[in-house]
CSV table of C-alpha atoms in Angstrom, one decimal:
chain,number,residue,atom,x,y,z
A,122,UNK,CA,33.6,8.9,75.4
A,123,UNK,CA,33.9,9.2,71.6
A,124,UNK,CA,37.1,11.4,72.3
A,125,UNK,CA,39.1,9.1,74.7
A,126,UNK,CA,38.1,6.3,72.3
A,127,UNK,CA,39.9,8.2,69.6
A,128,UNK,CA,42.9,9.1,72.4
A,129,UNK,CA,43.7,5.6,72.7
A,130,UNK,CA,45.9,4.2,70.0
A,131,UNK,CA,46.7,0.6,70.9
A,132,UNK,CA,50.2,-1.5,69.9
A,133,UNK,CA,49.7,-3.4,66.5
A,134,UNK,CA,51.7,-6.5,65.7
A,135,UNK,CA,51.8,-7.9,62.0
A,136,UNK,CA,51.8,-11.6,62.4
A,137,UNK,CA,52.5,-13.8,59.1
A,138,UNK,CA,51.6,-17.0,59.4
A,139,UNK,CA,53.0,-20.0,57.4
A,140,UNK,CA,54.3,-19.1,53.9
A,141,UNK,CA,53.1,-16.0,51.5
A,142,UNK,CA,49.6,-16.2,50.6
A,143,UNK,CA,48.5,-18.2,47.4
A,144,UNK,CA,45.1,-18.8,45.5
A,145,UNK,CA,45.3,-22.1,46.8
A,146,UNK,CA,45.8,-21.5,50.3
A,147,UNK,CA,43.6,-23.0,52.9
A,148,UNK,CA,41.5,-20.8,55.6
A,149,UNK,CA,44.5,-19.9,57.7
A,150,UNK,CA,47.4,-20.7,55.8
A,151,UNK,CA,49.0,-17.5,54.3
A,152,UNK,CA,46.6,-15.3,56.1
A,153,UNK,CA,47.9,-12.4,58.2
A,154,UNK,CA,47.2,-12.7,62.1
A,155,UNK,CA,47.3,-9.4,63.7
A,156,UNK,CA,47.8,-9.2,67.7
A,157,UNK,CA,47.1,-6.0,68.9
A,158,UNK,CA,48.6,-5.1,72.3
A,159,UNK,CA,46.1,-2.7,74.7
A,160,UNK,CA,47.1,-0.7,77.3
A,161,UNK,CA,48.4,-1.8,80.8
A,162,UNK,CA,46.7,1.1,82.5
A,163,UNK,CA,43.0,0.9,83.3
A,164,UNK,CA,40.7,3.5,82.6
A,165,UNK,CA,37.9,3.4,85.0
A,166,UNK,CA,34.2,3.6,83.7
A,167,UNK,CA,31.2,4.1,86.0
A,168,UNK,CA,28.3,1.8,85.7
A,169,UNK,CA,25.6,4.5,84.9
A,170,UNK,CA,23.2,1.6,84.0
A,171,UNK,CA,19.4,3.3,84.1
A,172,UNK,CA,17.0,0.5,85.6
A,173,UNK,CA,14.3,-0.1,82.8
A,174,UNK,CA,11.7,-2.9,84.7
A,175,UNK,CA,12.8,-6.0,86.8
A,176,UNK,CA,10.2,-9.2,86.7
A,177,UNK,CA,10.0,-11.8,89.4
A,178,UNK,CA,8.5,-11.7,92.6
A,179,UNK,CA,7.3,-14.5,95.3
A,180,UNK,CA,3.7,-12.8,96.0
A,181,UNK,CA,3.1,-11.3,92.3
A,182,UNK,CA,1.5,-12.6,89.5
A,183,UNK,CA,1.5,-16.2,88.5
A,184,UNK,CA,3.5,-15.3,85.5
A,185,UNK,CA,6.6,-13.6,87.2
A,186,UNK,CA,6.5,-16.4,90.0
A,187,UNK,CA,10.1,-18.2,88.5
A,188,UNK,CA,11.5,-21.6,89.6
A,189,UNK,CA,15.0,-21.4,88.4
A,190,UNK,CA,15.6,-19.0,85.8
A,191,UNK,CA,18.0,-20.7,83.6
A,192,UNK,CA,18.6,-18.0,80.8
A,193,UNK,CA,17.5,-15.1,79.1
A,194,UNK,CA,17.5,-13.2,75.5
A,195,UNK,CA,16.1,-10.4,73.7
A,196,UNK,CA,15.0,-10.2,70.4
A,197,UNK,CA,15.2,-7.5,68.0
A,198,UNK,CA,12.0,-6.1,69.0
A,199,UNK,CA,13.6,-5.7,72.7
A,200,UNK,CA,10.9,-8.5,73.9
A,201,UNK,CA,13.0,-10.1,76.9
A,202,UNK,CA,12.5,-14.1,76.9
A,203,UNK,CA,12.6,-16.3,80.4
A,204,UNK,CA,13.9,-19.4,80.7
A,205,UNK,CA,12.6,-21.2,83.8
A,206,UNK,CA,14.3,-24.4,83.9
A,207,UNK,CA,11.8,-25.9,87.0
A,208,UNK,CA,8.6,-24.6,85.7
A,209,UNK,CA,9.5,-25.8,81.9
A,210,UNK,CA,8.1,-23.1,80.3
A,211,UNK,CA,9.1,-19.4,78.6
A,212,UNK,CA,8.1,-16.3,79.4
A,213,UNK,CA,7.6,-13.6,77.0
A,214,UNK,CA,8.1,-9.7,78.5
A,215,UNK,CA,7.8,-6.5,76.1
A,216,UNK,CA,10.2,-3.7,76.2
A,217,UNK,CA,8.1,-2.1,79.3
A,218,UNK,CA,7.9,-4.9,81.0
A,219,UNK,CA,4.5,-6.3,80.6
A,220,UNK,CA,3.3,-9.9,80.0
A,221,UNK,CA,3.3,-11.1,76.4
A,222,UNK,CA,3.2,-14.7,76.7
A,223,UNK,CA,4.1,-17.7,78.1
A,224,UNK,CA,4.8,-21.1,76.0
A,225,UNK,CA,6.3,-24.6,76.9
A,226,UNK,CA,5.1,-27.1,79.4
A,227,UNK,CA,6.8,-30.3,81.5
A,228,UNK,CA,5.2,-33.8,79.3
A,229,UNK,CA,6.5,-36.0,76.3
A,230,UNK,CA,5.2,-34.4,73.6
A,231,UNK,CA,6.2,-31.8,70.7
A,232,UNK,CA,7.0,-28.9,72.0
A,233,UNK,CA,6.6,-30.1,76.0
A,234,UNK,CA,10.1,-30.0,78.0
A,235,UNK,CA,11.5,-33.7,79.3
A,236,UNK,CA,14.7,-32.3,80.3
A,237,UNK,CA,15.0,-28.5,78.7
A,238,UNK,CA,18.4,-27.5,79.6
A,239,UNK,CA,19.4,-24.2,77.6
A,240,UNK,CA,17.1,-21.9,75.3
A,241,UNK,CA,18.6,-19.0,72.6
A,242,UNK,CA,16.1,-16.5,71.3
A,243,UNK,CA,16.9,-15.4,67.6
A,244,UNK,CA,16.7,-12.1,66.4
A,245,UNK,CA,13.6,-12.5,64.5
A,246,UNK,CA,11.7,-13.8,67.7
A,247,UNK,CA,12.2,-17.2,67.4
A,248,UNK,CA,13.4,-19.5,70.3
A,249,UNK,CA,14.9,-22.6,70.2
A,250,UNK,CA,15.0,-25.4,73.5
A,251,UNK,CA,18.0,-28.2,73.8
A,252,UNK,CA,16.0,-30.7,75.3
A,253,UNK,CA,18.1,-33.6,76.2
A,254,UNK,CA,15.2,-36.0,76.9
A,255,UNK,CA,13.9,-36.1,73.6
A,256,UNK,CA,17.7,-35.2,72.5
A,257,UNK,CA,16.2,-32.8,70.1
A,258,UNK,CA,15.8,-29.2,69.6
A,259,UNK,CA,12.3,-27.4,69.9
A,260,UNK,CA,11.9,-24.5,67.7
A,261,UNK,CA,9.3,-22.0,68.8
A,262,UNK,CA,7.7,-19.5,66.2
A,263,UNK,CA,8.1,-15.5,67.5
A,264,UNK,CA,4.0,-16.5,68.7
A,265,UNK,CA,5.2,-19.2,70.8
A,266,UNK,CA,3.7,-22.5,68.3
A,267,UNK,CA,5.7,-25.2,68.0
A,268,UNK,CA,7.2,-25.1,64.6
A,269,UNK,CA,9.3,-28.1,64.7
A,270,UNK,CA,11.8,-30.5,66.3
A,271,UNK,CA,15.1,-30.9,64.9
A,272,UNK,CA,17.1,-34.6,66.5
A,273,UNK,CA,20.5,-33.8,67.9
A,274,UNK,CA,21.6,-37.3,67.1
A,275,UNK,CA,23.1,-40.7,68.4
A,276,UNK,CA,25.6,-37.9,70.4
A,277,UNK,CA,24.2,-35.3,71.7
A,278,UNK,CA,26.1,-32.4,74.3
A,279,UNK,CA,24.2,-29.6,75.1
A,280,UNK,CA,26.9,-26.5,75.7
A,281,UNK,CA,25.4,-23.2,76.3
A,282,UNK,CA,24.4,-21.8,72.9
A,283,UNK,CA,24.2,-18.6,71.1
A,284,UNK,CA,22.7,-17.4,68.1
A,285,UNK,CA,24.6,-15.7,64.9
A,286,UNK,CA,22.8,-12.4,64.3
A,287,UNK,CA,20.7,-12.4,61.5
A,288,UNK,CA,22.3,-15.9,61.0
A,289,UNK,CA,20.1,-19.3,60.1
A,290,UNK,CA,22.7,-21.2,63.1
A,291,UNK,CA,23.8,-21.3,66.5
A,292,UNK,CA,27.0,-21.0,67.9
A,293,UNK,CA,28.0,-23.6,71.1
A,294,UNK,CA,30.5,-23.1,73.3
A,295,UNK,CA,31.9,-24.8,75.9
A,296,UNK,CA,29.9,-24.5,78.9
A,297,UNK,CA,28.4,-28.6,78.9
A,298,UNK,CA,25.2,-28.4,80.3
A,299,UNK,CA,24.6,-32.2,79.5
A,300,UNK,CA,25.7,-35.2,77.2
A,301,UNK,CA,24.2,-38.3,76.6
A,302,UNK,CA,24.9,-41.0,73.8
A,303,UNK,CA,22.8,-43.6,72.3
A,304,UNK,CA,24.5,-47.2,71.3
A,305,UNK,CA,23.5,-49.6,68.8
A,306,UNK,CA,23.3,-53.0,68.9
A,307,UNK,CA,26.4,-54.6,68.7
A,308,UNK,CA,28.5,-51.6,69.4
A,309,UNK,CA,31.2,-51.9,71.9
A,310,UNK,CA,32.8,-48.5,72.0
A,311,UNK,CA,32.2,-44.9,71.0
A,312,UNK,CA,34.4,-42.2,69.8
A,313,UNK,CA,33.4,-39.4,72.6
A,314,UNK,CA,33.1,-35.6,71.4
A,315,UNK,CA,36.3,-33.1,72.4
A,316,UNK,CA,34.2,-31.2,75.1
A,317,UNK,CA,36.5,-28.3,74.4
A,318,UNK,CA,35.1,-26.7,70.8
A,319,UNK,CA,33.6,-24.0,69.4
A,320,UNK,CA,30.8,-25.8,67.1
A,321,UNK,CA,28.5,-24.0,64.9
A,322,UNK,CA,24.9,-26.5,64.4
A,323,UNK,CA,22.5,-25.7,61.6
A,324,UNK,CA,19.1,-26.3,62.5
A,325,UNK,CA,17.3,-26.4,58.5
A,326,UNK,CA,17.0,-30.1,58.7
A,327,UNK,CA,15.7,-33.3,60.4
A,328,UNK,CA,18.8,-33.7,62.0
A,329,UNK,CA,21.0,-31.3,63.2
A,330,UNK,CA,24.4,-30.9,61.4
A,331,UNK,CA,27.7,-29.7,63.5
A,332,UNK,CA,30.8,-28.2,62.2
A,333,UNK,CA,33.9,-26.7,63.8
A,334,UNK,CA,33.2,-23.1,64.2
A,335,UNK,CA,36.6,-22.4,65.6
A,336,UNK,CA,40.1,-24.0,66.3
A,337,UNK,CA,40.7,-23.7,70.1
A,338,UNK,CA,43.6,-24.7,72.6
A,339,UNK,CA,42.8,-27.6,75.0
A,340,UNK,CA,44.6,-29.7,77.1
A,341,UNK,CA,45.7,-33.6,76.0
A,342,UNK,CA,42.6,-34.6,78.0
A,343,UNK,CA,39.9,-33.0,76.6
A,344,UNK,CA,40.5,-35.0,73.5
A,345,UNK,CA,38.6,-37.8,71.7
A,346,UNK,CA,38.8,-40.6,73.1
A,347,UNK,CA,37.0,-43.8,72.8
A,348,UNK,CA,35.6,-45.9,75.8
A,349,UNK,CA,33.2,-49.1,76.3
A,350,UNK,CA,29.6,-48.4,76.2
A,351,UNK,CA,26.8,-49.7,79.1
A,352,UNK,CA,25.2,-52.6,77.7
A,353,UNK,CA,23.6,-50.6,74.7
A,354,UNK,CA,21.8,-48.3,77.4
A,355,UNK,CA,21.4,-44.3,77.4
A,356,UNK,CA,23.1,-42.3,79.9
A,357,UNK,CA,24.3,-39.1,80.5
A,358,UNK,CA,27.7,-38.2,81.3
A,359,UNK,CA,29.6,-35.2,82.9
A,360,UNK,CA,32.9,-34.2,82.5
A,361,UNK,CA,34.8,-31.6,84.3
A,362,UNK,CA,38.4,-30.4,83.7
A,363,UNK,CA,41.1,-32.1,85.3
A,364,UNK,CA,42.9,-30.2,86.7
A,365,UNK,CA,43.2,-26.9,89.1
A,366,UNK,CA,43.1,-24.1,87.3
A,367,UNK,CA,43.0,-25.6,84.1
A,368,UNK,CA,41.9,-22.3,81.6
A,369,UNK,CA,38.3,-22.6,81.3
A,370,UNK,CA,37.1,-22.1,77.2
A,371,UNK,CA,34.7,-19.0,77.5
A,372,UNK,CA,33.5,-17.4,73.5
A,373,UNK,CA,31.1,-15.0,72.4
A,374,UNK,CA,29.3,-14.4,68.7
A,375,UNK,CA,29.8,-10.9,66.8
A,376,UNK,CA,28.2,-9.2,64.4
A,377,UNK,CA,28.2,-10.9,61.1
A,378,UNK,CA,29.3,-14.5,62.5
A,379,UNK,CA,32.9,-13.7,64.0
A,380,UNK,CA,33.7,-15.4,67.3
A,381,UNK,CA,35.4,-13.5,70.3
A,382,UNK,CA,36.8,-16.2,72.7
A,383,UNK,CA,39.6,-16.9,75.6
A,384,UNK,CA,41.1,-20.1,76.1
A,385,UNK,CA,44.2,-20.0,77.8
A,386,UNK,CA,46.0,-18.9,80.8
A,387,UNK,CA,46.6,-15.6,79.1
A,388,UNK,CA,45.2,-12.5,78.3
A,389,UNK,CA,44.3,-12.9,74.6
A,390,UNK,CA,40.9,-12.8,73.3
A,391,UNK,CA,41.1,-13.9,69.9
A,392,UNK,CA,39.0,-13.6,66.9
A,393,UNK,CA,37.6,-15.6,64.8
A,394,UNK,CA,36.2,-15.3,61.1
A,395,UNK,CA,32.7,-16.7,60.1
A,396,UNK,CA,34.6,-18.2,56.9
A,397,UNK,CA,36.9,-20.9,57.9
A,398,UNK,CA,37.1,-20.6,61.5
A,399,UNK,CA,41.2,-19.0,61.4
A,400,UNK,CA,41.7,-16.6,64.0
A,401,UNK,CA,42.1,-13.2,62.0
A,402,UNK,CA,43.1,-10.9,65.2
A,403,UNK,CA,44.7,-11.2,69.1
A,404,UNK,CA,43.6,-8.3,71.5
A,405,UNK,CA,46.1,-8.9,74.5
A,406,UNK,CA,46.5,-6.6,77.9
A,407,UNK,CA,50.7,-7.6,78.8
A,408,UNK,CA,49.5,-8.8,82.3
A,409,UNK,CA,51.3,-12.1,83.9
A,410,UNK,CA,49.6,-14.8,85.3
A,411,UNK,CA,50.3,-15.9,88.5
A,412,UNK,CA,52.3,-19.4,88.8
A,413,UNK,CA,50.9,-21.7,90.6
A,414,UNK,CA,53.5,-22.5,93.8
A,415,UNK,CA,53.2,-24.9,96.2
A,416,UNK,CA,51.7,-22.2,97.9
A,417,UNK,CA,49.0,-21.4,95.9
A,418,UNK,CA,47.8,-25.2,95.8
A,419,UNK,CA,48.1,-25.9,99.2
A,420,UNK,CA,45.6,-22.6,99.4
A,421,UNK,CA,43.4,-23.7,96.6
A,422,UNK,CA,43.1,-27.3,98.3
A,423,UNK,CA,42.6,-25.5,101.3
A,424,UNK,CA,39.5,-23.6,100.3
A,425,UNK,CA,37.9,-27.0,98.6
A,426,UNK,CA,38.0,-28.9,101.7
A,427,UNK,CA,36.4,-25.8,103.5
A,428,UNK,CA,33.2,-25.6,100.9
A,429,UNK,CA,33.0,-29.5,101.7
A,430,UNK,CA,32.3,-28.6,105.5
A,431,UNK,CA,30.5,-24.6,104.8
A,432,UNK,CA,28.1,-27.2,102.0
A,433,UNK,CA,24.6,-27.3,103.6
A,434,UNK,CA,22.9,-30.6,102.7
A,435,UNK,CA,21.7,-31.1,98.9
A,436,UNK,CA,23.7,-28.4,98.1
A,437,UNK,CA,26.4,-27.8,94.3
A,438,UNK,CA,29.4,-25.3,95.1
A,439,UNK,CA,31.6,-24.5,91.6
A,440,UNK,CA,34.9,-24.2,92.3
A,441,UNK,CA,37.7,-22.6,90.2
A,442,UNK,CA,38.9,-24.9,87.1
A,443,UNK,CA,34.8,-26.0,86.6
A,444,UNK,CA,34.9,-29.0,89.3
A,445,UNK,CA,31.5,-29.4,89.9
A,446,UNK,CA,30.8,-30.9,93.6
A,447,UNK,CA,27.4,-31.8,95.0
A,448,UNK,CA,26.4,-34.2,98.3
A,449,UNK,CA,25.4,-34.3,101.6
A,450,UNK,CA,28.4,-32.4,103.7
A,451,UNK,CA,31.1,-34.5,101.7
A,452,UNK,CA,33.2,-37.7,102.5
A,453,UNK,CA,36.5,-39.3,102.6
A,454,UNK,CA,36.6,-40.0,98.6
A,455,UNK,CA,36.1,-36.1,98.0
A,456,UNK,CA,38.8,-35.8,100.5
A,457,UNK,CA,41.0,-37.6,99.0
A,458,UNK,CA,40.1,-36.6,95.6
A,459,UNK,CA,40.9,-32.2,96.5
A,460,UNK,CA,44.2,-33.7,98.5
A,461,UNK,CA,45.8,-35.4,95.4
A,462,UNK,CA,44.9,-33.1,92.9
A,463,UNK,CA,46.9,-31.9,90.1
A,464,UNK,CA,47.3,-28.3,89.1
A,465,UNK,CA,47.7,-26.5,85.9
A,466,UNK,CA,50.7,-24.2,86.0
A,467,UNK,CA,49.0,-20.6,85.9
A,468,UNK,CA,46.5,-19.2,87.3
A,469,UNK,CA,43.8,-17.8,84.1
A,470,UNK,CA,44.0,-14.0,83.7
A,471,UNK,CA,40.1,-14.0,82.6
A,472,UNK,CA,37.1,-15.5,84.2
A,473,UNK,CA,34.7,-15.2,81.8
A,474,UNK,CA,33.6,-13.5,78.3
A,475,UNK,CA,30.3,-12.1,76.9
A,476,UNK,CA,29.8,-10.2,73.4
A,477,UNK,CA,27.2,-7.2,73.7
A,478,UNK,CA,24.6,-6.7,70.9
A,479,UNK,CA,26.6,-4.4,69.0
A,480,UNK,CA,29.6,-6.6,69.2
A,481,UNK,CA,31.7,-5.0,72.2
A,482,UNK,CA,33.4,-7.9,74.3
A,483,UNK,CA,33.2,-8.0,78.0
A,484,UNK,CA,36.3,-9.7,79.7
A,485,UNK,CA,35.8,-10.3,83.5
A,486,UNK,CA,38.9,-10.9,85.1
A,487,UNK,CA,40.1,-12.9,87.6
A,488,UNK,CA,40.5,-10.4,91.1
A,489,UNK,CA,42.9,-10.0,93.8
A,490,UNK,CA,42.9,-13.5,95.0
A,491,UNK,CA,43.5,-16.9,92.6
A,492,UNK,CA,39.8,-18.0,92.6
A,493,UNK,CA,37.9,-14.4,92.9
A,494,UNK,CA,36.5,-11.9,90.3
A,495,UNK,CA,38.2,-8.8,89.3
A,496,UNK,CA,37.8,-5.4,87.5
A,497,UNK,CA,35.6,-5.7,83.9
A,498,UNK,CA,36.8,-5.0,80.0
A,499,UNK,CA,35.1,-3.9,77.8
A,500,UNK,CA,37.0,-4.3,74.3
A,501,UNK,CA,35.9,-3.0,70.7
A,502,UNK,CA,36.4,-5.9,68.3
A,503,UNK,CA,38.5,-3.6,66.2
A,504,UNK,CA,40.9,-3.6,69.1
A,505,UNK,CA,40.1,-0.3,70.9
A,506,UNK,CA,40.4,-0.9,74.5
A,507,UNK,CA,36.7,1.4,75.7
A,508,UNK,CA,37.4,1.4,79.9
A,509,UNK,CA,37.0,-1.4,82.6
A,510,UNK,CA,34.8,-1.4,85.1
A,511,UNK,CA,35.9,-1.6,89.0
A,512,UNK,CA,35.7,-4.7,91.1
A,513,UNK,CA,32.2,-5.6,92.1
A,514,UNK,CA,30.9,-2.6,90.5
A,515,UNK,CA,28.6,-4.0,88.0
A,516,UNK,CA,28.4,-8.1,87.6
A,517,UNK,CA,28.6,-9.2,84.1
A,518,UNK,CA,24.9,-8.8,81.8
A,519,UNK,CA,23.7,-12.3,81.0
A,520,UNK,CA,21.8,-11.0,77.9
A,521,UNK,CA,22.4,-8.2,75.9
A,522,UNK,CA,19.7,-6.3,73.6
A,523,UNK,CA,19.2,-3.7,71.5
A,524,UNK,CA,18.8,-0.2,72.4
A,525,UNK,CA,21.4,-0.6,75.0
A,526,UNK,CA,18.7,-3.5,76.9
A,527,UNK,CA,20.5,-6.1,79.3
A,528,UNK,CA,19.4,-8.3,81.2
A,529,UNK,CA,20.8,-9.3,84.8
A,530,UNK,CA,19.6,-12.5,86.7
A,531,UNK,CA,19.2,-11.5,90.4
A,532,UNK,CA,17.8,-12.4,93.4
A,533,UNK,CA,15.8,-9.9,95.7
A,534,UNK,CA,15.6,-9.5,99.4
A,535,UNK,CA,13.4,-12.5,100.0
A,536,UNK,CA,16.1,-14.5,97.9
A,537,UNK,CA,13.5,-14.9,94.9
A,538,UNK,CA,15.1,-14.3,91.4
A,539,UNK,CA,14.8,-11.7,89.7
A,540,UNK,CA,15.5,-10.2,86.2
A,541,UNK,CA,16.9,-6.5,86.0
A,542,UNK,CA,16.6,-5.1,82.7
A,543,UNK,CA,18.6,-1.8,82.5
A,544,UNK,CA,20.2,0.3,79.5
A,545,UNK,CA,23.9,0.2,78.9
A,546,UNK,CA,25.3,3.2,77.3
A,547,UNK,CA,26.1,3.2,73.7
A,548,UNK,CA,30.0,2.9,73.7
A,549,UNK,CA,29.9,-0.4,76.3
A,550,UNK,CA,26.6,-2.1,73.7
């Protein structure tokens, strides 16, 4: 594999931005932006992933009996962490497979779950809970004790979060999980957070501070705005994109604090430096999206109002843009809300974007249909395009470790999940 790496000598494109550079210059300004063009043709890779263990089973032991399984991470010792969303706990597995440990509990006080919603794992072992009822973070020792709480603030959104290796902070992305504000007396409105940022939070006080990790694209709706508060009451809102195909925001953390991310239409995963946030480098594949015809909506419509009637009862479907739909079978304002719908004018190239341990970025794309999933990338950060994987031939990891560990969340015969841990090979880690 080293070889072909060394075969494949990808298009590079000085960019200069604004004027030449100066002492004075801000992050970005003067700085040059290099977009490197990989190739069009794919080179096919074959998902020799060896099987290490898999936890989770209905009949086992109690430990491996998982609600929902609503993440997972390794450590540096190769420990694989559980997330279990309904059971409000973690679950602590060693590189072979075995029980470690278990820690967290459903109640009200420190370090018990109101309303857990995402967990990261640190390299060092610790792990860290956004728990929006007590709109704090938990921060668990690598022994599972409660170290301490951190307060997310009068507004708090919980994105999907990952941690900066070897790094103090967290990285959040885009993915809301949940957002809740708190008023104050005498307040009538409240500037509302851009839901589409990368935001890097520092965890070494009371309170959590936030700062712009990265500068991203988003459309005119995803920005601040203010609007009336409820009477001074808590509540949580959720917010979805507005429109069809609207290019989701999907970003990674590499090695020493870079950010890999996508957020347009396009193929172009850009780069990110842990100083200032500017966007050093572009890796694009010259692939066209698809416009969106009259066509095209009338099929994308076409397919909403058919999950409305395929729904069973109780039941969320996720369709293409992020809309997120939930009910009993559906009704005449869903209807109506899928027939008027307004649509983005492309159809997104990439569906979604992990960074390995090692730093290689995995780009799934989107497959032979507008709302489907296509071949995988996998993409050196240095701009050396490594191979794709076929469609449907491996899904994407949803943790990476060392040693070539990842971690896939599955579900077995009996439709009980699962987590497959297996080892990657070093060039796709």
């Amino acid at each position: 594999m080293t070889d072909m790496l060394a075969r494949v000598k990808p298009t590079r494109i000085a960019v200069t931005l604004l004027a030449a550079l100066a002492a004075s210059a801000t992050p970005g300004e003067g700085l040059a932006q290099e977009v490197i063009e990989l190739p069009t043709e794919d080179r096919w890779l074959e998902p020799d992933f060896e099987e290490v263990y898999r936890v989770g089973a209905a009949l086992g032991e109690a430990w491996q009996e998982f609600g929902t399984v609503g993440r997972v991470g390794f450590d540096e010792a190769g420990n694989l962490h559980v997330f279990d969303r309904l059971a409000a706990r973690v679950v602590v597995v060693n590189p072979e497979g075995e029980f470690v440990r278990e820690f967290g509990r459903r109640g009200e006080g420190p370090g018990e779950f109101q309303s857990a919603l995402d967990m990261v794992v640190m390299r060092d072992g610790r792990v860290v809970v956004a728990d929006m009822g007590h709109r704090a973070y938990h921060i668990f020792a690598p022994t599972g004790d409660l170290e301490r709480m951190v307060r997310m603030g009068r507004v708090a959104m919980v994105r999907q979060m990952d941690a900066e290796a070897g790094g103090e902070s967290l990285i959040r992305g885009a993915r809301v999980l949940g957002f809740a504000y708190q008023a104050v007396p005498g307040e009538t409105t409240m500037a509302f957070p851009d839901p589409r940022t990368i935001e890097r939070i520092f965890l070494s006080e009371g309170e959590a501070a936030v700062e712009t990790a990265a500068e991203v694209w988003g459309p005119a709706w995803t920005r601040p705005t203010e609007r009336p508060l409820g009477r001074g009451r808590q509540r949580i809102v959720s917010r979805g994109p507005r429109r069809g195909f609207e290019p989701e925001l999907f970003a990674g953390v590499l090695p020493g604090g870079r950010i890999a991310f996508s957020d347009s239409s396009a193929y172009a995963v850009k780069i990110a430096e842990r100083d200032g946030g500017w966007v050093s480098t572009i890796l694009i594949r010259p692939f066209s999206p698809e416009p969106v015809t009259e066509r095209v909506m009338r099929a994308e419509k076409d397919r909403r109002l058919r999950n409305i009637e395929d729904r069973s009862e109780g039941s969320v479907s996720r369709s293409a843009g992020g809309l997120v739909v939930s009910g009993t079978g559906g009704g005449a304002r869903e209807r109506e809300q899928i027939e008027t719908l307004e649509f983005a004018e492309e159809v997104p190239l990439v569906r979604d974007l992990r960074t390995s341990w090692n730093g290689r970025i995995w780009v799934l794309r989107r497959g032979d249909e507008p709302v489907s999933d296509g071949p995988i990338d996998i993409l050196a950060a240095d701009g050396r395009y490594v191979g794709s994987y076929r469609t449907g031939a491996t899904p994407l990891p949803d943790a990476f470790g060392p040693e070539g560990l990842a971690a896939f969340i599955d579900r077995d015969e009996l439709d009980v999940q699962t987590v497959v841990v297996k080892r990657l090979p070093p060039d796709v880690n």
